[in-house]
Each structure stands twice: as C-alpha cells, then as structure tokens.
C-alpha cells in the first residue's frame, strides 16, 4: 500500500497531502457558522499535485523555494483566502435582524515552512497577507497506522489574525449597526487568535481510492467571539471526502 500523509489543520484550515503522491478529490464539510447565520455546507478540494517546484495542496498553490530532508519553505498563495475556514459570509445567510455587508474571500499570499519531527510527526508554519489583513498558523500533525488500509491523523493548530483581518470579517460599522435591529452598537477589535484540534481517518478502498472522514473544533479568543455578529466562541465541523491517487 502507498503511504499517505494527511495534514489536518482545518480551521478552515484545509486538508493537504504529501509524500510525492499525486491525487485529486473532493470533500464536503458541515459546520456551524462563525456568524449568527445558517450552518454552513462547503466543498473542500482534496488536491495534491506537483510539477518540479510548483504544487497545489487543497486550496493553496505554491512554489518550493528551498528543500532538504525534513525541511522546506515555499512561497504560497490562497486564491480564496478565508472561504474554506468559514470567514466569508453573504448577508442573505445571516439571521433576521443582522443586516451586514457581505464578507468576501480574498486573494492572499505569503510564506510557508514544512518540517518533520519524526517519520510520522510533521509541522507547518505559514503566514499570508491579503487586501483585508493577514493571518498566520502553526500546526502539528501525527499519522497513526492502524493497519494496511486505515490511518488516523490527529492535528493541533494555533492561528493568529491581525486587527485588519478581524475588523473586516467580524467588525461592525456604524452604518451596519444602525440598519440592524439586532445590533445596538458598532464593533472593532485588535489582533487575536484561535486554537483548534481535529482528527481524520483515511481508509483505502483500493490501492488508489481513499475515503477521508474528519471532525474538529476551533476555539476563538474573546476579541472574536465578543463581536455582535459572532454566535459563539467555537466552531465545530466534520466532513467526508474521496480522492484518487495516481
């Protein structure tokens, strides 16, 4: 059996694969919204393609600038920054009485560093910037092989958001507060963070076909959860997907 490595880090994070295996697939994620809004069902690309130094991992594209055994760093881009993590939201999906402008995904880019602690424990540090602020992430993942067909992959993650990013997504302008019966004041905040954990299970149906199932939770700092358009201090998610390797 080919060995697959799945790096969770879903906080939106996204799922990424390694070990030089080319694969394509799709997952569906289910989560409560960050906002006072409908629960979210979103697609998640399970893509791991590379050619020379260029690669696509999930919703991230990049170019490896330096690589050696157990360590590499890359220049990366996220064409839909914020979307897969649930930060983008349409006003039409908000609960009644919350009349806000759409919070859109954004093109973001920056740097990423991958490192191996052991053969089955890996980490990633990345930081990206966009039109509406910046964010960074540190995550640590481990792969546990149950047998030749099943692997369990727990991941811990820590994310940082600058104030520009948060004030775009969870800040509330005076204009929005005036026209929203459920909001009694504007809101702005400073830099903040979140912490999360998730676990994924990979099951090989055949040598090339793999089913992914995953669940996770992300906890937000009070500076995020205190926003009048944010429902709670956590987001719980789960999903299932399938991918084909070649």
PDB file of N, CA, C and O in Angstrom, residues 6 10 15 26-31 40-44 46 198-202 211-216 236-242:
ATOM      1  N   UNK A   6      -1.822  12.910   5.650  1.00  0.00           N
ATOM      2  CA  UNK A   6      -2.842  13.937   5.594  1.00  0.00           C
ATOM      3  C   UNK A   6      -2.564  14.937   6.693  1.00  0.00           C
ATOM      4  O   UNK A   6      -2.490  14.554   7.855  1.00  0.00           O
ATOM      5  N   UNK A  10      -7.535  22.045   9.767  1.00  0.00           N
ATOM      6  CA  UNK A  10      -8.746  22.542   9.152  1.00  0.00           C
ATOM      7  C   UNK A  10      -9.246  23.764   9.893  1.00  0.00           C
ATOM      8  O   UNK A  10     -10.324  24.086   9.846  1.00  0.00           O
ATOM      9  N   UNK A  15      -7.262  20.415   4.123  1.00  0.00           N
ATOM     10  CA  UNK A  15      -6.549  19.142   4.142  1.00  0.00           C
ATOM     11  C   UNK A  15      -5.498  19.174   3.042  1.00  0.00           C
ATOM     12  O   UNK A  15      -5.772  19.514   1.905  1.00  0.00           O
ATOM     13  N   UNK A  26     -12.495  15.419  -3.693  1.00  0.00           N
ATOM     14  CA  UNK A  26     -13.367  16.461  -3.155  1.00  0.00           C
ATOM     15  C   UNK A  26     -13.986  15.962  -1.858  1.00  0.00           C
ATOM     16  O   UNK A  26     -14.257  14.773  -1.698  1.00  0.00           O
ATOM     17  N   UNK A  27     -14.171  16.899  -0.921  1.00  0.00           N
ATOM     18  CA  UNK A  27     -14.852  16.584   0.330  1.00  0.00           C
ATOM     19  C   UNK A  27     -15.972  17.589   0.545  1.00  0.00           C
ATOM     20  O   UNK A  27     -15.968  18.689  -0.034  1.00  0.00           O
ATOM     21  N   UNK A  28     -16.909  17.219   1.372  1.00  0.00           N
ATOM     22  CA  UNK A  28     -17.976  18.122   1.798  1.00  0.00           C
ATOM     23  C   UNK A  28     -17.845  18.337   3.298  1.00  0.00           C
ATOM     24  O   UNK A  28     -17.725  17.375   4.055  1.00  0.00           O
ATOM     25  N   UNK A  29     -17.827  19.599   3.719  1.00  0.00           N
ATOM     26  CA  UNK A  29     -17.707  19.914   5.144  1.00  0.00           C
ATOM     27  C   UNK A  29     -19.022  20.490   5.666  1.00  0.00           C
ATOM     28  O   UNK A  29     -19.719  21.215   4.962  1.00  0.00           O
ATOM     29  N   UNK A  30     -19.325  20.139   6.901  1.00  0.00           N
ATOM     30  CA  UNK A  30     -20.520  20.640   7.584  1.00  0.00           C
ATOM     31  C   UNK A  30     -20.051  21.315   8.873  1.00  0.00           C
ATOM     32  O   UNK A  30     -19.271  20.733   9.623  1.00  0.00           O
ATOM     33  N   UNK A  31     -20.533  22.532   9.145  1.00  0.00           N
ATOM     34  CA  UNK A  31     -20.120  23.226  10.365  1.00  0.00           C
ATOM     35  C   UNK A  31     -21.157  24.254  10.779  1.00  0.00           C
ATOM     36  O   UNK A  31     -21.938  24.738   9.946  1.00  0.00           O
ATOM     37  N   UNK A  40     -23.156  25.982   7.822  1.00  0.00           N
ATOM     38  CA  UNK A  40     -22.503  26.015   6.526  1.00  0.00           C
ATOM     39  C   UNK A  40     -22.211  24.617   5.975  1.00  0.00           C
ATOM     40  O   UNK A  40     -21.784  23.728   6.714  1.00  0.00           O
ATOM     41  N   UNK A  41     -22.454  24.444   4.690  1.00  0.00           N
ATOM     42  CA  UNK A  41     -22.042  23.248   3.956  1.00  0.00           C
ATOM     43  C   UNK A  41     -21.184  23.739   2.801  1.00  0.00           C
ATOM     44  O   UNK A  41     -21.658  24.494   1.947  1.00  0.00           O
ATOM     45  N   UNK A  42     -19.911  23.345   2.811  1.00  0.00           N
ATOM     46  CA  UNK A  42     -18.996  23.873   1.800  1.00  0.00           C
ATOM     47  C   UNK A  42     -18.144  22.751   1.212  1.00  0.00           C
ATOM     48  O   UNK A  42     -17.797  21.803   1.913  1.00  0.00           O
ATOM     49  N   UNK A  43     -17.778  22.885  -0.062  1.00  0.00           N
ATOM     50  CA  UNK A  43     -16.868  21.908  -0.667  1.00  0.00           C
ATOM     51  C   UNK A  43     -15.442  22.175  -0.206  1.00  0.00           C
ATOM     52  O   UNK A  43     -15.082  23.307   0.132  1.00  0.00           O
ATOM     53  N   UNK A  44     -14.640  21.135  -0.176  1.00  0.00           N
ATOM     54  CA  UNK A  44     -13.230  21.259   0.186  1.00  0.00           C
ATOM     55  C   UNK A  44     -12.416  20.453  -0.819  1.00  0.00           C
ATOM     56  O   UNK A  44     -12.595  19.237  -0.934  1.00  0.00           O
ATOM     57  N   UNK A  46      -9.629  18.203  -2.241  1.00  0.00           N
ATOM     58  CA  UNK A  46      -8.586  17.292  -1.772  1.00  0.00           C
ATOM     59  C   UNK A  46      -7.635  17.079  -2.944  1.00  0.00           C
ATOM     60  O   UNK A  46      -7.737  16.113  -3.682  1.00  0.00           O
ATOM     61  N   UNK A 198      -8.298  18.597  15.429  1.00  0.00           N
ATOM     62  CA  UNK A 198      -9.154  17.761  14.601  1.00  0.00           C
ATOM     63  C   UNK A 198      -8.528  16.392  14.448  1.00  0.00           C
ATOM     64  O   UNK A 198      -7.339  16.187  14.713  1.00  0.00           O
ATOM     65  N   UNK A 199      -9.359  15.453  14.038  1.00  0.00           N
ATOM     66  CA  UNK A 199      -8.887  14.095  13.799  1.00  0.00           C
ATOM     67  C   UNK A 199      -9.509  13.605  12.499  1.00  0.00           C
ATOM     68  O   UNK A 199     -10.700  13.802  12.244  1.00  0.00           O
ATOM     69  N   UNK A 200      -8.681  13.014  11.670  1.00  0.00           N
ATOM     70  CA  UNK A 200      -9.131  12.481  10.384  1.00  0.00           C
ATOM     71  C   UNK A 200      -8.833  10.992  10.312  1.00  0.00           C
ATOM     72  O   UNK A 200      -7.869  10.512  10.920  1.00  0.00           O
ATOM     73  N   UNK A 201      -9.657  10.286   9.585  1.00  0.00           N
ATOM     74  CA  UNK A 201      -9.449   8.859   9.351  1.00  0.00           C
ATOM     75  C   UNK A 201      -9.378   8.637   7.847  1.00  0.00           C
ATOM     76  O   UNK A 201     -10.272   9.052   7.107  1.00  0.00           O
ATOM     77  N   UNK A 202      -8.302   8.013   7.411  1.00  0.00           N
ATOM     78  CA  UNK A 202      -8.137   7.680   5.996  1.00  0.00           C
ATOM     79  C   UNK A 202      -8.307   6.181   5.809  1.00  0.00           C
ATOM     80  O   UNK A 202      -7.646   5.390   6.498  1.00  0.00           O
ATOM     81  N   UNK A 211     -10.969   7.103   1.109  1.00  0.00           N
ATOM     82  CA  UNK A 211     -12.064   7.854   1.721  1.00  0.00           C
ATOM     83  C   UNK A 211     -11.543   8.564   2.956  1.00  0.00           C
ATOM     84  O   UNK A 211     -10.872   7.961   3.799  1.00  0.00           O
ATOM     85  N   UNK A 212     -11.825   9.856   3.066  1.00  0.00           N
ATOM     86  CA  UNK A 212     -11.425  10.664   4.213  1.00  0.00           C
ATOM     87  C   UNK A 212     -12.651  11.049   5.025  1.00  0.00           C
ATOM     88  O   UNK A 212     -13.634  11.543   4.473  1.00  0.00           O
ATOM     89  N   UNK A 213     -12.612  10.845   6.316  1.00  0.00           N
ATOM     90  CA  UNK A 213     -13.630  11.379   7.218  1.00  0.00           C
ATOM     91  C   UNK A 213     -12.910  12.169   8.298  1.00  0.00           C
ATOM     92  O   UNK A 213     -11.806  11.803   8.713  1.00  0.00           O
ATOM     93  N   UNK A 214     -13.517  13.249   8.776  1.00  0.00           N
ATOM     94  CA  UNK A 214     -12.834  14.095   9.748  1.00  0.00           C
ATOM     95  C   UNK A 214     -13.833  14.888  10.598  1.00  0.00           C
ATOM     96  O   UNK A 214     -14.954  15.186  10.166  1.00  0.00           O
ATOM     97  N   UNK A 215     -13.427  15.190  11.816  1.00  0.00           N
ATOM     98  CA  UNK A 215     -14.180  16.053  12.722  1.00  0.00           C
ATOM     99  C   UNK A 215     -13.181  16.941  13.442  1.00  0.00           C
ATOM    100  O   UNK A 215     -12.009  16.587  13.609  1.00  0.00           O
ATOM    101  N   UNK A 216     -13.648  18.114  13.880  1.00  0.00           N
ATOM    102  CA  UNK A 216     -12.747  19.009  14.581  1.00  0.00           C
ATOM    103  C   UNK A 216     -13.490  20.139  15.267  1.00  0.00           C
ATOM    104  O   UNK A 216     -14.698  20.310  15.095  1.00  0.00           O
ATOM    105  N   UNK A 236     -17.590  23.961  15.379  1.00  0.00           N
ATOM    106  CA  UNK A 236     -17.459  22.505  15.278  1.00  0.00           C
ATOM    107  C   UNK A 236     -17.746  22.100  13.839  1.00  0.00           C
ATOM    108  O   UNK A 236     -18.681  22.612  13.222  1.00  0.00           O
ATOM    109  N   UNK A 237     -16.935  21.211  13.306  1.00  0.00           N
ATOM    110  CA  UNK A 237     -17.096  20.840  11.909  1.00  0.00           C
ATOM    111  C   UNK A 237     -16.817  19.358  11.704  1.00  0.00           C
ATOM    112  O   UNK A 237     -16.215  18.684  12.552  1.00  0.00           O
ATOM    113  N   UNK A 238     -17.249  18.869  10.584  1.00  0.00           N
ATOM    114  CA  UNK A 238     -16.978  17.490  10.195  1.00  0.00           C
ATOM    115  C   UNK A 238     -17.170  17.364   8.706  1.00  0.00           C
ATOM    116  O   UNK A 238     -17.670  18.282   8.046  1.00  0.00           O
ATOM    117  N   UNK A 239     -16.757  16.237   8.157  1.00  0.00           N
ATOM    118  CA  UNK A 239     -16.916  16.080   6.731  1.00  0.00           C
ATOM    119  C   UNK A 239     -16.482  14.720   6.244  1.00  0.00           C
ATOM    120  O   UNK A 239     -15.952  13.895   7.001  1.00  0.00           O
ATOM    121  N   UNK A 240     -16.721  14.498   4.973  1.00  0.00           N
ATOM    122  CA  UNK A 240     -16.333  13.250   4.336  1.00  0.00           C
ATOM    123  C   UNK A 240     -15.935  13.555   2.895  1.00  0.00           C
ATOM    124  O   UNK A 240     -16.513  14.436   2.248  1.00  0.00           O
ATOM    125  N   UNK A 241     -14.926  12.862   2.426  1.00  0.00           N
ATOM    126  CA  UNK A 241     -14.469  13.084   1.069  1.00  0.00           C
ATOM    127  C   UNK A 241     -13.856  11.844   0.468  1.00  0.00           C
ATOM    128  O   UNK A 241     -13.646  10.839   1.141  1.00  0.00           O
ATOM    129  N   UNK A 242     -13.553  11.921  -0.792  1.00  0.00           N
ATOM    130  CA  UNK A 242     -12.938  10.806  -1.505  1.00  0.00           C
ATOM    131  C   UNK A 242     -11.906  11.381  -2.469  1.00  0.00           C
ATOM    132  O   UNK A 242     -12.083  12.465  -3.038  1.00  0.00           O
TER     133      UNK A 242
END
